[in-house]
PDB file of C-alpha atoms and ligand atoms in Angstrom:
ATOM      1  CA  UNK T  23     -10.440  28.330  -5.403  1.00 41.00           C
ATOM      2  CA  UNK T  24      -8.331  26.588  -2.659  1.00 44.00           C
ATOM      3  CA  UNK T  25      -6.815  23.445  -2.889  1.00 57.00           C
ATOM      4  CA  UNK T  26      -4.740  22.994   0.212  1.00 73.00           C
ATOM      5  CA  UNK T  27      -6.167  21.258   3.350  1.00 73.00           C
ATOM      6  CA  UNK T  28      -5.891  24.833   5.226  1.00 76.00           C
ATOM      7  CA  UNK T  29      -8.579  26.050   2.893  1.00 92.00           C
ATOM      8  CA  UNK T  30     -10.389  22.615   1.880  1.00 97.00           C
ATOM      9  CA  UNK T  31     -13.662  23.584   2.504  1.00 98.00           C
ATOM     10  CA  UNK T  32     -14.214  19.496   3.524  1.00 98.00           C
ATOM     11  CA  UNK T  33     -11.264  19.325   4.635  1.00 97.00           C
ATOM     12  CA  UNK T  34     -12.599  22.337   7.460  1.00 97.00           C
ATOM     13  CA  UNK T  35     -15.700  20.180   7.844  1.00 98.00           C
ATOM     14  CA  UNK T  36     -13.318  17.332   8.721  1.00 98.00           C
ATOM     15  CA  UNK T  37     -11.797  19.647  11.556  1.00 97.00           C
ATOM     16  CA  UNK T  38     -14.818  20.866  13.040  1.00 97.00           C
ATOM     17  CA  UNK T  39     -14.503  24.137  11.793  1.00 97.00           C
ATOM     18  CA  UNK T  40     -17.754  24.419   9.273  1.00 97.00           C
ATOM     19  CA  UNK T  41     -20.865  22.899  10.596  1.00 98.00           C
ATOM     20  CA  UNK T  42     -22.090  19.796   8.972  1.00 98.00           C
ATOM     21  CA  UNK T  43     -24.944  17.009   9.174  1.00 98.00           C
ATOM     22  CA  UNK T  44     -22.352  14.421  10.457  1.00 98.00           C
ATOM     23  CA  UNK T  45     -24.235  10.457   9.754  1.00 98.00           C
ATOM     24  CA  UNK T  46     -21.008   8.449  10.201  1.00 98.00           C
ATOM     25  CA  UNK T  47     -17.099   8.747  10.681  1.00 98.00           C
ATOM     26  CA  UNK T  48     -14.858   6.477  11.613  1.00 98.00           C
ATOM     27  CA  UNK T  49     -10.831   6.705  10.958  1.00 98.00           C
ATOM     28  CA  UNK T  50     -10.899   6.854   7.234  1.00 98.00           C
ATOM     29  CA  UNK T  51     -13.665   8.252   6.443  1.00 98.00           C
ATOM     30  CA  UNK T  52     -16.723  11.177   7.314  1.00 98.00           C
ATOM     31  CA  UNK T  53     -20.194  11.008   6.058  1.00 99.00           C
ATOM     32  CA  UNK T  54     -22.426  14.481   5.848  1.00 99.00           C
ATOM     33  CA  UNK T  55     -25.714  15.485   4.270  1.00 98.00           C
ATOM     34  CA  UNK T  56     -25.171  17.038   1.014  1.00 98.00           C
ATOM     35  CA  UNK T  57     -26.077  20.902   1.289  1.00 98.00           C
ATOM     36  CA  UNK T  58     -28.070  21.096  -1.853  1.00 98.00           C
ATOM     37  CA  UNK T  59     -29.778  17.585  -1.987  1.00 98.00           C
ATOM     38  CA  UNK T  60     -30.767  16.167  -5.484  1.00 97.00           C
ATOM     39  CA  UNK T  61     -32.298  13.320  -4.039  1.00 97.00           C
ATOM     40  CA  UNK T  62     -34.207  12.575  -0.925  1.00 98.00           C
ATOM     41  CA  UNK T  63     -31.317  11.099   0.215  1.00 98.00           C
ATOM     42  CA  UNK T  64     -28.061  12.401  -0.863  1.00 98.00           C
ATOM     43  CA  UNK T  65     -24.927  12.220   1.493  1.00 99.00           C
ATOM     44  CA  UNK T  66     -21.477  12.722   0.666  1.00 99.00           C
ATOM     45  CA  UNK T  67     -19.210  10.543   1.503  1.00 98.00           C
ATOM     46  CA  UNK T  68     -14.613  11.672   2.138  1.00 98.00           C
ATOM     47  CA  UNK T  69     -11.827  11.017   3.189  1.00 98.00           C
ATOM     48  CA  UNK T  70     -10.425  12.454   6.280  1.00 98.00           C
ATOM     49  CA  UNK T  71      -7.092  12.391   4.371  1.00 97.00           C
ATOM     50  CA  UNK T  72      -6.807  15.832   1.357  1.00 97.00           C
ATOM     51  CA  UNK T  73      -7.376  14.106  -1.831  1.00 97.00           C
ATOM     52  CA  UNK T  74      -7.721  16.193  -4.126  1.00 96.00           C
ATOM     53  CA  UNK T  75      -9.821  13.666  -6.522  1.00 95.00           C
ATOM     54  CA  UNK T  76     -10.267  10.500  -8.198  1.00 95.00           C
ATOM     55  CA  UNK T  77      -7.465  11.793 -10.655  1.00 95.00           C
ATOM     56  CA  UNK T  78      -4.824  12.252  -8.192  1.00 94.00           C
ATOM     57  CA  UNK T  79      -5.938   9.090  -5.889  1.00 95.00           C
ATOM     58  CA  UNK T  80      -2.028   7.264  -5.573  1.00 96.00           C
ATOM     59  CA  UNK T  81      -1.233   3.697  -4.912  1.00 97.00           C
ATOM     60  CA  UNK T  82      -0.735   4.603  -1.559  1.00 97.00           C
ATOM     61  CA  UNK T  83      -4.507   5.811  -0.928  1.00 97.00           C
ATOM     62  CA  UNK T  84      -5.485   2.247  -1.644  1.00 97.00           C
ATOM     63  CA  UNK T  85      -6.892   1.688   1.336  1.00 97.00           C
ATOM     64  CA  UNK T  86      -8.754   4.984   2.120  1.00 96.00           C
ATOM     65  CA  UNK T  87     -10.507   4.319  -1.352  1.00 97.00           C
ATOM     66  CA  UNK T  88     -12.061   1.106  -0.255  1.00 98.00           C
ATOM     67  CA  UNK T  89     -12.983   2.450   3.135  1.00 98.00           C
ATOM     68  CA  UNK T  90     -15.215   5.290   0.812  1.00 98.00           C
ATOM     69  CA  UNK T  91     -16.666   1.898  -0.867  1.00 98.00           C
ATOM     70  CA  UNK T  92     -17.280  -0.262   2.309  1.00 98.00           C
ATOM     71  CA  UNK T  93     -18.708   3.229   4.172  1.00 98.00           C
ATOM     72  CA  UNK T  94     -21.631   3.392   1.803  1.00 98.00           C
ATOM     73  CA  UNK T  95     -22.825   0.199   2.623  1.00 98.00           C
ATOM     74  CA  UNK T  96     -22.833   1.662   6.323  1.00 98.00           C
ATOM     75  CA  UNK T  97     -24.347   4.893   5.184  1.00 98.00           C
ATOM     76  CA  UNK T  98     -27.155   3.533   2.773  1.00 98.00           C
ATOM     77  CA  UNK T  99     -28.233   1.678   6.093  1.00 98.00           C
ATOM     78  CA  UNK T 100     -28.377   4.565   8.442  1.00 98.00           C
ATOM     79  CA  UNK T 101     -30.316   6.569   6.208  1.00 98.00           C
ATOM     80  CA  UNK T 102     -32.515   3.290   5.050  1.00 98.00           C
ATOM     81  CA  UNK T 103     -31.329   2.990   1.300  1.00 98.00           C
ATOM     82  CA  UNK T 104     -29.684  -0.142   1.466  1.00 98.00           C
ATOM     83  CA  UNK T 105     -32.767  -2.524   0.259  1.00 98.00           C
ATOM     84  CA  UNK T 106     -34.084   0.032  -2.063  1.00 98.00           C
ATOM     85  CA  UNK T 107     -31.353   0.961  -4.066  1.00 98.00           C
ATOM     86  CA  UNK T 108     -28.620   3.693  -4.288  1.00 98.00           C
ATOM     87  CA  UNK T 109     -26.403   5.392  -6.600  1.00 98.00           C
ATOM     88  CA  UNK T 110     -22.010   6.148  -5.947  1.00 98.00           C
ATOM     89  CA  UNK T 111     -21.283   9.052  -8.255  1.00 98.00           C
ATOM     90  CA  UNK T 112     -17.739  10.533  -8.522  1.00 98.00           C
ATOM     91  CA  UNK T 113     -17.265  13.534 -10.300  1.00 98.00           C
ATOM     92  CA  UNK T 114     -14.125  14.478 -10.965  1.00 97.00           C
ATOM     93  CA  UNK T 115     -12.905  17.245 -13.123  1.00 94.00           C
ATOM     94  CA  UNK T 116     -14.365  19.968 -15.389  1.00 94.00           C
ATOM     95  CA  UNK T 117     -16.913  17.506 -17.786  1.00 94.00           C
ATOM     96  CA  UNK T 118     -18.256  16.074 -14.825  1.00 95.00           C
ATOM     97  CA  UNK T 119     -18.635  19.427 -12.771  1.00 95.00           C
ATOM     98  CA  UNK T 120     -16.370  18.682  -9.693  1.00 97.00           C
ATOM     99  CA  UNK T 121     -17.269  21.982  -7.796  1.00 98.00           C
ATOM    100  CA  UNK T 122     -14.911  20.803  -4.412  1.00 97.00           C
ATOM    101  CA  UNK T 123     -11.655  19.349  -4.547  1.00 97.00           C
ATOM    102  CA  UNK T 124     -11.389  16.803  -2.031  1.00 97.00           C
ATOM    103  CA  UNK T 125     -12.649  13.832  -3.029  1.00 98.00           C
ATOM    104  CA  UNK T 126     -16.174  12.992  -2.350  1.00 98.00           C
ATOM    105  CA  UNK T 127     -18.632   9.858  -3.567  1.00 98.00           C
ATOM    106  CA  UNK T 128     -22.325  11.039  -3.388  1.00 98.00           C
ATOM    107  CA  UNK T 129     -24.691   8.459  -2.241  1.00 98.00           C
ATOM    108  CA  UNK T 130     -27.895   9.520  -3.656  1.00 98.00           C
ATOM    109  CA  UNK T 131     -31.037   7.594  -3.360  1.00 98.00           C
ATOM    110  CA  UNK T 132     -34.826   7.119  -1.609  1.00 98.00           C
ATOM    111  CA  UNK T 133     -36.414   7.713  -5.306  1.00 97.00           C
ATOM    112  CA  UNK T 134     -36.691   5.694  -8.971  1.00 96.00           C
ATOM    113  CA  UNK T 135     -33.935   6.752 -10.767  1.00 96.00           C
ATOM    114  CA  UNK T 136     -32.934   6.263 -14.546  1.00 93.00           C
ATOM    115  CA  UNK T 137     -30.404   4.892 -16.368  1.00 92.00           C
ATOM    116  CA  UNK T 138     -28.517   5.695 -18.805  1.00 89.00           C
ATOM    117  CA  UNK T 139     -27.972   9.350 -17.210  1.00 83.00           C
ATOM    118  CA  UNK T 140     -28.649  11.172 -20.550  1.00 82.00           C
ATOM    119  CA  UNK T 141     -30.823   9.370 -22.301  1.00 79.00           C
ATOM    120  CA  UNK T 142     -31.479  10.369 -26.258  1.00 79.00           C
ATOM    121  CA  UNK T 143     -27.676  11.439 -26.356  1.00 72.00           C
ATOM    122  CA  UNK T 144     -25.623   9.119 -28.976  1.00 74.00           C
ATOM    123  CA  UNK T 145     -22.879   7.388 -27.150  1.00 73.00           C
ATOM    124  CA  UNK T 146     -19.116   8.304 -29.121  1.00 75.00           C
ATOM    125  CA  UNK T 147     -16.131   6.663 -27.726  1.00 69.00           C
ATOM    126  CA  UNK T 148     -13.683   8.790 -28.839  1.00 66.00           C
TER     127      UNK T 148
HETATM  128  P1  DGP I 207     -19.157  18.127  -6.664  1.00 77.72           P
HETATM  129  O1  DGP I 207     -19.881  19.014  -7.641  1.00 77.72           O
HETATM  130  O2  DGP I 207     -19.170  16.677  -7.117  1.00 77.72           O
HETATM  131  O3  DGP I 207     -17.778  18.642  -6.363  1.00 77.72           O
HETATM  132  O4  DGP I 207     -20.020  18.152  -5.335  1.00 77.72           O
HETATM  133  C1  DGP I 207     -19.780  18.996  -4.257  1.00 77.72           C
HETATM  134  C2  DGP I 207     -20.971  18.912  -3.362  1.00 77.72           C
HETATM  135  O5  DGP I 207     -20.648  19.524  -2.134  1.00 77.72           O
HETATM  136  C3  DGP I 207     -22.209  19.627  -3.884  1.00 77.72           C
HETATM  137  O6  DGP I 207     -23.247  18.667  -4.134  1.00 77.72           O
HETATM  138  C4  DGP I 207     -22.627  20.551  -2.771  1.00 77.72           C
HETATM  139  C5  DGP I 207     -21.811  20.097  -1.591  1.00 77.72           C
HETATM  140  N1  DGP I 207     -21.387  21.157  -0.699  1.00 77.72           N
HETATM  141  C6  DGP I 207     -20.720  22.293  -1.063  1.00 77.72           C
HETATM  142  N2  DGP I 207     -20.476  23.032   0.016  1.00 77.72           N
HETATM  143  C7  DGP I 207     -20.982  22.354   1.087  1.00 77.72           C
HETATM  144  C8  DGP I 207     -21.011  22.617   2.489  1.00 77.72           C
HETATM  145  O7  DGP I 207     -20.521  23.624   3.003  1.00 77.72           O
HETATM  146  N3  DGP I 207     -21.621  21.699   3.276  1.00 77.72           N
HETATM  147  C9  DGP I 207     -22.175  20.557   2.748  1.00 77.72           C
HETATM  148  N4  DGP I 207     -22.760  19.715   3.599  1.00 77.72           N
HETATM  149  N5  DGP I 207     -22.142  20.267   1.440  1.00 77.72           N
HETATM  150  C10 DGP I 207     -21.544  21.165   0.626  1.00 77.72           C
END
């Protein structure tokens, strides 16, 4: 797997170079449909800067992470999620199945959701 932004496979969608469902972008930020939706609505949301993911996000990349938190808002309007509820997952690393490394949040919503996300399993805190 490639982790430079030659390779970045967002990182390409960024440039142009790999189609994508573009729903917003402004300086900071680009928001795509998810290729293999879990929800009826499910777009991710990244950086137009390589960050790897929310492990190696820096004090300098401040900023960029609140323009991923103020572009949802935008997004959950567009795709008219805002009044009925959404969900911002980050995964990042192995446990939580981080498949591309450059961060993404995944806005996921349009359907009743649950919560906790495994229910029956015992909480530890380890
Ligand atoms: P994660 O497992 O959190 O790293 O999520 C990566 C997501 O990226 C996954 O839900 C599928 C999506 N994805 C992978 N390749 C492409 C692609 O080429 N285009 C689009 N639109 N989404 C992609």
């Amino acid at each position: 797997m490639a982790y430079n932004e030659k390779e970045c496979l967002f990182c390409r969608i960024v440039r142009g170079e790999i189609p994508a469902t573009v729903l917003y972008r402004n300086d900071h930020v680009l928001a795509f449909r998810d290729i293999t939706p879990v929800a009826p609505a499910h777009v991710l949301i990244i950086p137009l800067k390589h960050i790897s993911s929310l492990s190696t996000l820096a004090p300098e990349d401040e900023a960029v992470a609140g323009q991923i938190l103020l572009a949802a808002g935008k997004v959950a309007e567009i795709v008219g999620i805002r009044e009925s509820g959404y969900r911002l997952v980050f995964n990042s690393g192995t446990d939580a199945m981080q498949s591309v490394f450059h961060i993404h949040a995944h806005l996921i919503g349009g359907k009743q959701m649950g919560w906790p996300p495994f229910p029956g399993t015992p909480a530890s805190h380890g």
